[in-house]
mmCIF file of C-alpha atoms and ligand atoms in Angstrom:
data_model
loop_
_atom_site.group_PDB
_atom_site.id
_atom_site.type_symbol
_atom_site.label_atom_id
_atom_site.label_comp_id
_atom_site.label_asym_id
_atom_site.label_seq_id
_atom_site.Cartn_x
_atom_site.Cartn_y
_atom_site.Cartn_z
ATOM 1 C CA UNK A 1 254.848 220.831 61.030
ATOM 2 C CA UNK A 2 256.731 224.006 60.696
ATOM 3 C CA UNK A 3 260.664 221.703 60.348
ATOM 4 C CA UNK A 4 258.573 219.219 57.652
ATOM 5 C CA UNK A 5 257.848 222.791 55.903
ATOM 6 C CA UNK A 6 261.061 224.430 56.226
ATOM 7 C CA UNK A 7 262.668 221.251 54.341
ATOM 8 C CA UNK A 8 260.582 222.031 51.401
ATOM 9 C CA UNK A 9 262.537 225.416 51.177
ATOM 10 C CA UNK A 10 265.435 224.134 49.463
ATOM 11 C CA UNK A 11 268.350 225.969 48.535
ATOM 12 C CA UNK A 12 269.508 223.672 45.064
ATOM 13 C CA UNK A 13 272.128 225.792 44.029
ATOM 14 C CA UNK A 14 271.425 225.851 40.391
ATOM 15 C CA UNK A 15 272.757 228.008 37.742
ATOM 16 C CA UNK A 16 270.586 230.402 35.701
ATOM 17 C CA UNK A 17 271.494 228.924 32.716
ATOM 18 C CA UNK A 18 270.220 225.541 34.071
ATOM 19 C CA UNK A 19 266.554 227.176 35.097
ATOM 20 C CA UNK A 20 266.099 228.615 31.944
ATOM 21 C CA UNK A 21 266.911 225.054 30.341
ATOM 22 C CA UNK A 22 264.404 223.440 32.719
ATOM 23 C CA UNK A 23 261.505 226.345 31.841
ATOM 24 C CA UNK A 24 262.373 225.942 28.229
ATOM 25 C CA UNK A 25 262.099 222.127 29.020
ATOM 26 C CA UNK A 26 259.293 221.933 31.055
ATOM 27 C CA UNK A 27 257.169 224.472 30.574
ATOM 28 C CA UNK A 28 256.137 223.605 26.605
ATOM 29 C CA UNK A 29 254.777 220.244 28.639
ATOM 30 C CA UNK A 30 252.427 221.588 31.114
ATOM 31 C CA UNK A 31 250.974 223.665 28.322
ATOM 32 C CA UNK A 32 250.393 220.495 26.553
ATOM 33 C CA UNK A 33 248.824 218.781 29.247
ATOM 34 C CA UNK A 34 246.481 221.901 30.097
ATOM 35 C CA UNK A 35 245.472 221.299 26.840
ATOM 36 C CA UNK A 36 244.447 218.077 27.533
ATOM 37 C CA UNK A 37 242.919 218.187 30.495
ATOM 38 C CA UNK A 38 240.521 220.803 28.346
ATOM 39 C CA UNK A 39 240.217 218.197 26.035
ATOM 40 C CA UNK A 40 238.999 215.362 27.944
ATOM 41 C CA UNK A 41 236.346 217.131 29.211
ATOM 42 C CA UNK A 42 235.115 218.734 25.306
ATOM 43 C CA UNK A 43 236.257 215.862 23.093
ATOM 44 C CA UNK A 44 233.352 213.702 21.316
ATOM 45 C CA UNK A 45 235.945 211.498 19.844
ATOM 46 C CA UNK A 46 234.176 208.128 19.917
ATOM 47 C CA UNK A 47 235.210 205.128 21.963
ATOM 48 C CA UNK A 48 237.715 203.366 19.285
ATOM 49 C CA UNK A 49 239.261 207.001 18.570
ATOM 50 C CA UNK A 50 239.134 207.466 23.095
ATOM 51 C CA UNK A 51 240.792 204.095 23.271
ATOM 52 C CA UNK A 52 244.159 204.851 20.731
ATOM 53 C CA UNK A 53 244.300 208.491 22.260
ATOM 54 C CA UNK A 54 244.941 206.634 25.821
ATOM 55 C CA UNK A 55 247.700 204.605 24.305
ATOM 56 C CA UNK A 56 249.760 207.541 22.852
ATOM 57 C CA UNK A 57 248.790 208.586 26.611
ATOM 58 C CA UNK A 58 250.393 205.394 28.687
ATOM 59 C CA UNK A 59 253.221 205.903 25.788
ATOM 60 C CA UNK A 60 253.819 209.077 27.345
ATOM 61 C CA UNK A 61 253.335 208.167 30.981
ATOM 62 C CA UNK A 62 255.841 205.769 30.364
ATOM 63 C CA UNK A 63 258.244 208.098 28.898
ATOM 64 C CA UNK A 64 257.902 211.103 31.480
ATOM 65 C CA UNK A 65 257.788 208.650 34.582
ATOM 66 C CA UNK A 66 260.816 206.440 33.800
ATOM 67 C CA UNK A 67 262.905 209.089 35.575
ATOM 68 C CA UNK A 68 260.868 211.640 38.100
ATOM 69 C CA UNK A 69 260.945 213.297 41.684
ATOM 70 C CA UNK A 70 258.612 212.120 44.660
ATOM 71 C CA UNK A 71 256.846 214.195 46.351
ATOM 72 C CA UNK A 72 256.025 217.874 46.242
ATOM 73 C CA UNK A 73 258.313 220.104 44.519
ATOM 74 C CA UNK A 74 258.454 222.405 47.453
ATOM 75 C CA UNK A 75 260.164 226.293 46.989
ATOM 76 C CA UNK A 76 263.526 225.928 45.867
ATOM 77 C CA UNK A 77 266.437 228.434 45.549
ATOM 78 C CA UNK A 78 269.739 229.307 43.998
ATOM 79 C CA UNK A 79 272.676 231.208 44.573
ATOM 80 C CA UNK A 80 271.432 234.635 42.266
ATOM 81 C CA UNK A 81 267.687 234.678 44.433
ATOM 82 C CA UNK A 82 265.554 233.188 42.176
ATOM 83 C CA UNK A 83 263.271 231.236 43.415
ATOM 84 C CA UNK A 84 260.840 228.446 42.214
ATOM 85 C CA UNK A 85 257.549 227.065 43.636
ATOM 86 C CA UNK A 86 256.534 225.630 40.187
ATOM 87 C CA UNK A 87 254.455 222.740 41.727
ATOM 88 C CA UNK A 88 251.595 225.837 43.328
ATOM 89 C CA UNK A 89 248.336 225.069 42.676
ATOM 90 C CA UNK A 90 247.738 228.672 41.656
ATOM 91 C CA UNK A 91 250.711 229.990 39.823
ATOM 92 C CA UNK A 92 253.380 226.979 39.395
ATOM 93 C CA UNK A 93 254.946 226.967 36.142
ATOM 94 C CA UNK A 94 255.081 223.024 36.298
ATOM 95 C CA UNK A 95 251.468 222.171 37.618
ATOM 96 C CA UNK A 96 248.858 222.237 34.787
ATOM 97 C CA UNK A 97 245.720 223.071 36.526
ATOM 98 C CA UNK A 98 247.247 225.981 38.128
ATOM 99 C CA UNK A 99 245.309 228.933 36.068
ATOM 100 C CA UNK A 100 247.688 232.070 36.506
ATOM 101 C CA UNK A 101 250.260 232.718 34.480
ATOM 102 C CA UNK A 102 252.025 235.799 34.834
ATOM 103 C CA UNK A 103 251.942 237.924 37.741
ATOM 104 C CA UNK A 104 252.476 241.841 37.292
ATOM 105 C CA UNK A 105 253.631 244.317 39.550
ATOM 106 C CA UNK A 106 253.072 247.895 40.064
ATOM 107 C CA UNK A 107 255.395 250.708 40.941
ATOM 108 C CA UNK A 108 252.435 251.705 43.609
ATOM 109 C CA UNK A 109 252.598 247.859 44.968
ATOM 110 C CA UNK A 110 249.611 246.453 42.880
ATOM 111 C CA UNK A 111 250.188 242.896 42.306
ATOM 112 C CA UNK A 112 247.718 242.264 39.697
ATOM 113 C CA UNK A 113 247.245 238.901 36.906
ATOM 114 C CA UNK A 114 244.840 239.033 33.662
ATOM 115 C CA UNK A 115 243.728 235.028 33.124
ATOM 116 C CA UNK A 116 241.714 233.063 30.775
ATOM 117 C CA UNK A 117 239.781 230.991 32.907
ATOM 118 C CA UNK A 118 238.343 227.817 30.372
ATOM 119 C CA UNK A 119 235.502 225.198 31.064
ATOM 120 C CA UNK A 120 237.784 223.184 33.655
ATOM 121 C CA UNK A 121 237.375 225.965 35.937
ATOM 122 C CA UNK A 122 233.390 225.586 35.953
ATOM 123 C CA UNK A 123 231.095 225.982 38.988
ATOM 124 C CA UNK A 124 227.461 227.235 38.276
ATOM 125 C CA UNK A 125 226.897 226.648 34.352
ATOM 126 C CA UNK A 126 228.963 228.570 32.805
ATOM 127 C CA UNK A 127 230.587 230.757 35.557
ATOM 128 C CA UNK A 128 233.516 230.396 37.104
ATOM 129 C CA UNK A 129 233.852 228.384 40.355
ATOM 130 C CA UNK A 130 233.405 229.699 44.059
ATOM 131 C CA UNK A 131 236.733 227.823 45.363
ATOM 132 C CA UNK A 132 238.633 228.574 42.337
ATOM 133 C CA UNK A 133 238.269 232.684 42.669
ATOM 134 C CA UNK A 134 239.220 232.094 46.288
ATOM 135 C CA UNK A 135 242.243 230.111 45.227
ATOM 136 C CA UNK A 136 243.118 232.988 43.012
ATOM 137 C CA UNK A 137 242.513 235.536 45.421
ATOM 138 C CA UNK A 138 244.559 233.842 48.209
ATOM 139 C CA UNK A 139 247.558 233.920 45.858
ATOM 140 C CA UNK A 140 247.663 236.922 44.657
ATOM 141 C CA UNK A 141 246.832 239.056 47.746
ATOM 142 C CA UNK A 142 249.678 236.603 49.263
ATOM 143 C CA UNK A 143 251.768 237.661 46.446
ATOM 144 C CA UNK A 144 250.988 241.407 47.241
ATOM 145 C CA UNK A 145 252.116 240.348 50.991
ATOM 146 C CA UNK A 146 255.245 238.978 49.978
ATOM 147 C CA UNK A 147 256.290 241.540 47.312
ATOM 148 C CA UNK A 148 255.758 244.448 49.265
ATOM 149 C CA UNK A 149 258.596 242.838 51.816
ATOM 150 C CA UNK A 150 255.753 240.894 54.257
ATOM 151 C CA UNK A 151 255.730 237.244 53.132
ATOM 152 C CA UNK A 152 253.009 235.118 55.603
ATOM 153 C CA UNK A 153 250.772 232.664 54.988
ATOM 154 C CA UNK A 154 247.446 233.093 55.270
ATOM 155 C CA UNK A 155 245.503 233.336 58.423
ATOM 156 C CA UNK A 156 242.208 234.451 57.206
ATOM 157 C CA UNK A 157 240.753 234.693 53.751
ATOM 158 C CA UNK A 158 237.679 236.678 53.554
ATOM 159 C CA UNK A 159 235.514 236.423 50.349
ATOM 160 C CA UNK A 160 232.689 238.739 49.193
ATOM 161 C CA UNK A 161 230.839 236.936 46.073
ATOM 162 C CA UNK A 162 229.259 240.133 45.054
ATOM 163 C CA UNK A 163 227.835 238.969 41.509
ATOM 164 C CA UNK A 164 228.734 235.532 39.219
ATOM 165 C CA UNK A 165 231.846 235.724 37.553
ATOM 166 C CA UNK A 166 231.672 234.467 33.653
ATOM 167 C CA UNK A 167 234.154 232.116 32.148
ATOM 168 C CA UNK A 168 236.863 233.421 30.124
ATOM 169 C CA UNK A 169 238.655 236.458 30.706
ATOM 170 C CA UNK A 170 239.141 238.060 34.556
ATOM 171 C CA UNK A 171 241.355 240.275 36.215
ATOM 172 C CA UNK A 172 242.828 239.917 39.408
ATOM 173 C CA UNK A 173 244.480 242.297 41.429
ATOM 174 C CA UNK A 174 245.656 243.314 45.332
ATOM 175 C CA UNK A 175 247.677 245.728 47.086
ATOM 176 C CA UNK A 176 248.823 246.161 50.731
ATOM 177 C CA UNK A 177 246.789 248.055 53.180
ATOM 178 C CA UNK A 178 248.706 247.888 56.165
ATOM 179 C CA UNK A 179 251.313 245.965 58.648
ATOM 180 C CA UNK A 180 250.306 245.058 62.300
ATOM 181 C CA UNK A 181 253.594 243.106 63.742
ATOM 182 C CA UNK A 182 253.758 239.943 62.073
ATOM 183 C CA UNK A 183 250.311 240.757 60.475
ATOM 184 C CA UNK A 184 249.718 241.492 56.306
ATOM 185 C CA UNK A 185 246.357 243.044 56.012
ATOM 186 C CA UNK A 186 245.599 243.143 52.185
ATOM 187 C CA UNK A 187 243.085 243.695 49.540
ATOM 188 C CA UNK A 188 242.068 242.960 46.426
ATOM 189 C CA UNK A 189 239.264 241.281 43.597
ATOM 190 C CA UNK A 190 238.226 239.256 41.349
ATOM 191 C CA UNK A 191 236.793 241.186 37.989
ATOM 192 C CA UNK A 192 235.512 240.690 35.021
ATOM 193 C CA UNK A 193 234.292 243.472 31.640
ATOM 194 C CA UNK A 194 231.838 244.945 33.561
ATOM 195 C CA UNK A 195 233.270 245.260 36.920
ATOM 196 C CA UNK A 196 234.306 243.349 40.172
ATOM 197 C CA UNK A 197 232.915 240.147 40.456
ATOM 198 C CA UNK A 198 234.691 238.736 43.688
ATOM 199 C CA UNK A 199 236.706 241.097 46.797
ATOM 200 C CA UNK A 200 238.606 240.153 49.676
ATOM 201 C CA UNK A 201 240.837 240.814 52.345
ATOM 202 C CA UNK A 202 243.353 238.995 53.763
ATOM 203 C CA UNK A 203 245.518 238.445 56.836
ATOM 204 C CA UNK A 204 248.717 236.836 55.550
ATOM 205 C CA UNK A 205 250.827 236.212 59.268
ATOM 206 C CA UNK A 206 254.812 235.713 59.367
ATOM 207 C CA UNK A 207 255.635 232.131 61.275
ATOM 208 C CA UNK A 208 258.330 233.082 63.373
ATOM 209 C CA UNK A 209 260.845 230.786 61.429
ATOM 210 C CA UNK A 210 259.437 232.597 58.124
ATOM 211 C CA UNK A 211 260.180 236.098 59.702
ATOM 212 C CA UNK A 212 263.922 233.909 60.563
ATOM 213 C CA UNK A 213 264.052 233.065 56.612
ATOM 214 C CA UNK A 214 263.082 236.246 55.135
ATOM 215 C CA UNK A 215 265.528 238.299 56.973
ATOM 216 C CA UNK A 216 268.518 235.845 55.101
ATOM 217 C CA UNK A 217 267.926 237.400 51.917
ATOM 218 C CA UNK A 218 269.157 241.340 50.823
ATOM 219 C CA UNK A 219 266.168 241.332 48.638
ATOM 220 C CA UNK A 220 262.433 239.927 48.630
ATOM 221 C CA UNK A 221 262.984 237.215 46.298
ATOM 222 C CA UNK A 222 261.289 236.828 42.803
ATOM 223 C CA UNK A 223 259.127 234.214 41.316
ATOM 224 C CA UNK A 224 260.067 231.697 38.206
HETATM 225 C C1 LIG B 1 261.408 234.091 52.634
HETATM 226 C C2 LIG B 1 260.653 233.439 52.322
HETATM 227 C C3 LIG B 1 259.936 233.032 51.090
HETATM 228 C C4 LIG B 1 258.643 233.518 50.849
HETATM 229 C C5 LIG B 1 257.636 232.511 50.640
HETATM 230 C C6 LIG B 1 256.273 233.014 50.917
HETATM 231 C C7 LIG B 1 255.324 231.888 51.019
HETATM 232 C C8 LIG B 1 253.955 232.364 51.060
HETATM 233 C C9 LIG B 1 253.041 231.232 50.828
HETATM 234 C C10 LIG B 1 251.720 231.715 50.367
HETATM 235 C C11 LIG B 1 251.008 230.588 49.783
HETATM 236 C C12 LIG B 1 249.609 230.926 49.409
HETATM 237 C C13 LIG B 1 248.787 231.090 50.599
HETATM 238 C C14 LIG B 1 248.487 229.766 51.249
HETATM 239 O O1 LIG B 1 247.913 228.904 50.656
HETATM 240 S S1 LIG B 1 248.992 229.554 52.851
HETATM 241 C C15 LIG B 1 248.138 228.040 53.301
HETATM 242 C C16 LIG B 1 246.918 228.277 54.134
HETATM 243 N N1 LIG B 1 247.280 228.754 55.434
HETATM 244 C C17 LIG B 1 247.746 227.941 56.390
HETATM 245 O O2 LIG B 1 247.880 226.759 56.242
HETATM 246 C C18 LIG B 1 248.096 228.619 57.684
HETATM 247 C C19 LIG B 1 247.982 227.686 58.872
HETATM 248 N N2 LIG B 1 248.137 228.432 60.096
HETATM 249 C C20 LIG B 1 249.345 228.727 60.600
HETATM 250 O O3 LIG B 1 250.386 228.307 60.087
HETATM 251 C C21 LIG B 1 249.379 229.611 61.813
HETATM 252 O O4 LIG B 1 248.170 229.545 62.507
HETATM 253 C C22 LIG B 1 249.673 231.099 61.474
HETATM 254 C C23 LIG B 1 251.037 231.215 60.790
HETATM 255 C C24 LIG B 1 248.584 231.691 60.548
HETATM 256 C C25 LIG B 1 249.698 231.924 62.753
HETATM 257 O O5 LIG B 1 250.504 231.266 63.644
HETATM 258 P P1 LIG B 1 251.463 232.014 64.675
HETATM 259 O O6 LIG B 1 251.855 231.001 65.690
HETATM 260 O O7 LIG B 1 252.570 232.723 63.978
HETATM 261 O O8 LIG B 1 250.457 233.087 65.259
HETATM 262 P P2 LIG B 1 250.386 233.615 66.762
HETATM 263 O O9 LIG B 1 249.457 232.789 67.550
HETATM 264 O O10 LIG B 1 251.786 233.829 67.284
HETATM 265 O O11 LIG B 1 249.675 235.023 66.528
HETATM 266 C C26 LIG B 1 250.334 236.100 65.865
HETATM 267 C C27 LIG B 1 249.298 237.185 65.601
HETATM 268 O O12 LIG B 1 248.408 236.744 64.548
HETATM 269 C C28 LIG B 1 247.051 236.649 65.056
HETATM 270 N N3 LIG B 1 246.465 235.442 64.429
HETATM 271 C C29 LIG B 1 246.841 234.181 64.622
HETATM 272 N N4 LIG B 1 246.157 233.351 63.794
HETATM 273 C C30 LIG B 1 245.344 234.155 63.078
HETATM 274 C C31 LIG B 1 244.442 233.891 62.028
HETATM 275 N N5 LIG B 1 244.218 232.651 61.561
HETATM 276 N N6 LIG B 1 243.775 234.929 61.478
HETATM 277 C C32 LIG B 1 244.007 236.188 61.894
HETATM 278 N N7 LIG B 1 244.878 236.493 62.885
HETATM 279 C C33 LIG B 1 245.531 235.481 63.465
HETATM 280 C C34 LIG B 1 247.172 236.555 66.553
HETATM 281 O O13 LIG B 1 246.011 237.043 67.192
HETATM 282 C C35 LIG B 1 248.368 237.451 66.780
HETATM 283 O O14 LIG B 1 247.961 238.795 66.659
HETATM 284 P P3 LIG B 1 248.573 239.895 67.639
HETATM 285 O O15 LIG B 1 248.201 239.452 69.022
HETATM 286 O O16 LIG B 1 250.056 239.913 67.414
HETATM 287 O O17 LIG B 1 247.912 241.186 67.207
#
């Protein structure tokens, strides 16, 4: 389990120039197909207009798949510390349904994200879904592990739903409370206008082969 992992940490070696090619590339695309995920679900195009919308689709299928990667897409690295999960369901910059988009942080250590959460996100009519805060909460309070120099994955996720969150506009945010051995305690919440929506706290825990890993690099390396 841990070896299968550690071979989806891949140091690729590319150039800067070459990532910046590949988010110029790439990233236009997922936006596009965000879009259309929105738009399957809202369209009232009829069936004829439906049926020459999915041909322009397999068109593009066609296109984008004659030449692809199997697989996940793993966390990849080059030579100047960047680093790129882009296939997270949370934050990748190449995976479509993943709702945040850019992640701010602090001087004080607050790793916080403002995000439009649409219709595709829906759990109770018209708010936003139960699984879906806790997916953004899991990231970003593991982001506030791993920025503040104590990368883990998560142990336990605890979730306070303290009222319905609307869809549209929320802000997420966590910080670091404190370090117990291999052990990230942090906090953080889900809010909306009028106030927090969502809290949790989590217990993100250093594998002993991620504790190995993390120690390789000078600095705590950054996000694409
Ligand atoms: C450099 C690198 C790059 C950075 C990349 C960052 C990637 C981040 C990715 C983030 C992605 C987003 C987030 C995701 O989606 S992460 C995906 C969801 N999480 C998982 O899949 C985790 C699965 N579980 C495990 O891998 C292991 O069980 C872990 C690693 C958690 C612990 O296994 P390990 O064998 O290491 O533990 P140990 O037995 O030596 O115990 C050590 C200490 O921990 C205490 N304990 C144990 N379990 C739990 C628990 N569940 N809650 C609370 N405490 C627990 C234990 O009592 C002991 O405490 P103490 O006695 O010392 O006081």
């Amino acid at each position: 389990m841990t070896d299968s992992m550690l071979e989806l940490y891949v140091h690729d070696g590319l150039s800067d120039e070459e990532i910046d090619r590949q988010k110029a590339t790439y990233g236009p695309l997922t936006k596009d197909v965000r879009e259309l995920i929105q738009l399957a679900l809202q369209t009232r195009a009829d069936a004829d207009d439906v049926a020459r919308a999915r041909e322009h689709l397999a068109a593009a299928r066609e296109i984008l798949g004659c030449d692809r990667e199997d697989g996940p897409y793993g966390t990849r690295f080059n030579d100047s510390g960047r680093f790129r999960n882009w296939g997270n369901a949370a934050i990748g910059l190449r995976n479509a349904i993943a709702p945040i988009g850019e992640l701010h942080e602090d001087a004080d250590g607050r790793v916080w994200a403002d995000i439009h959460l649409g219709p595709i996100y829906e759990g109770p009519a018209g708010h936003v879904h139960g699984g879906v805060s806790a997916l953004l909460l899991d990231q970003i309070l593991g982001d506030a592990a791993r920025l503040s120099g104590h990368p883990g994955m998560t142990g336990t996720l605890t979730v306070r739903y303290r009222k319905r969150t609307p869809l549209g506009a929320v802000h997420v945010e966590a910080k670091l409370d404190r370090v117990e051995g291999r052990k990230a305690f942090v906090v953080g919440h889900v809010a909306d206008a009028e106030g927090i929506c969502v809290e949790a706290e989590g217990i993100f825990i250093a594998p002993v082969w991620m504790v190995e890993q993390r120690d390789s690099f000078a600095e705590t390396p950054r996000p694409e």
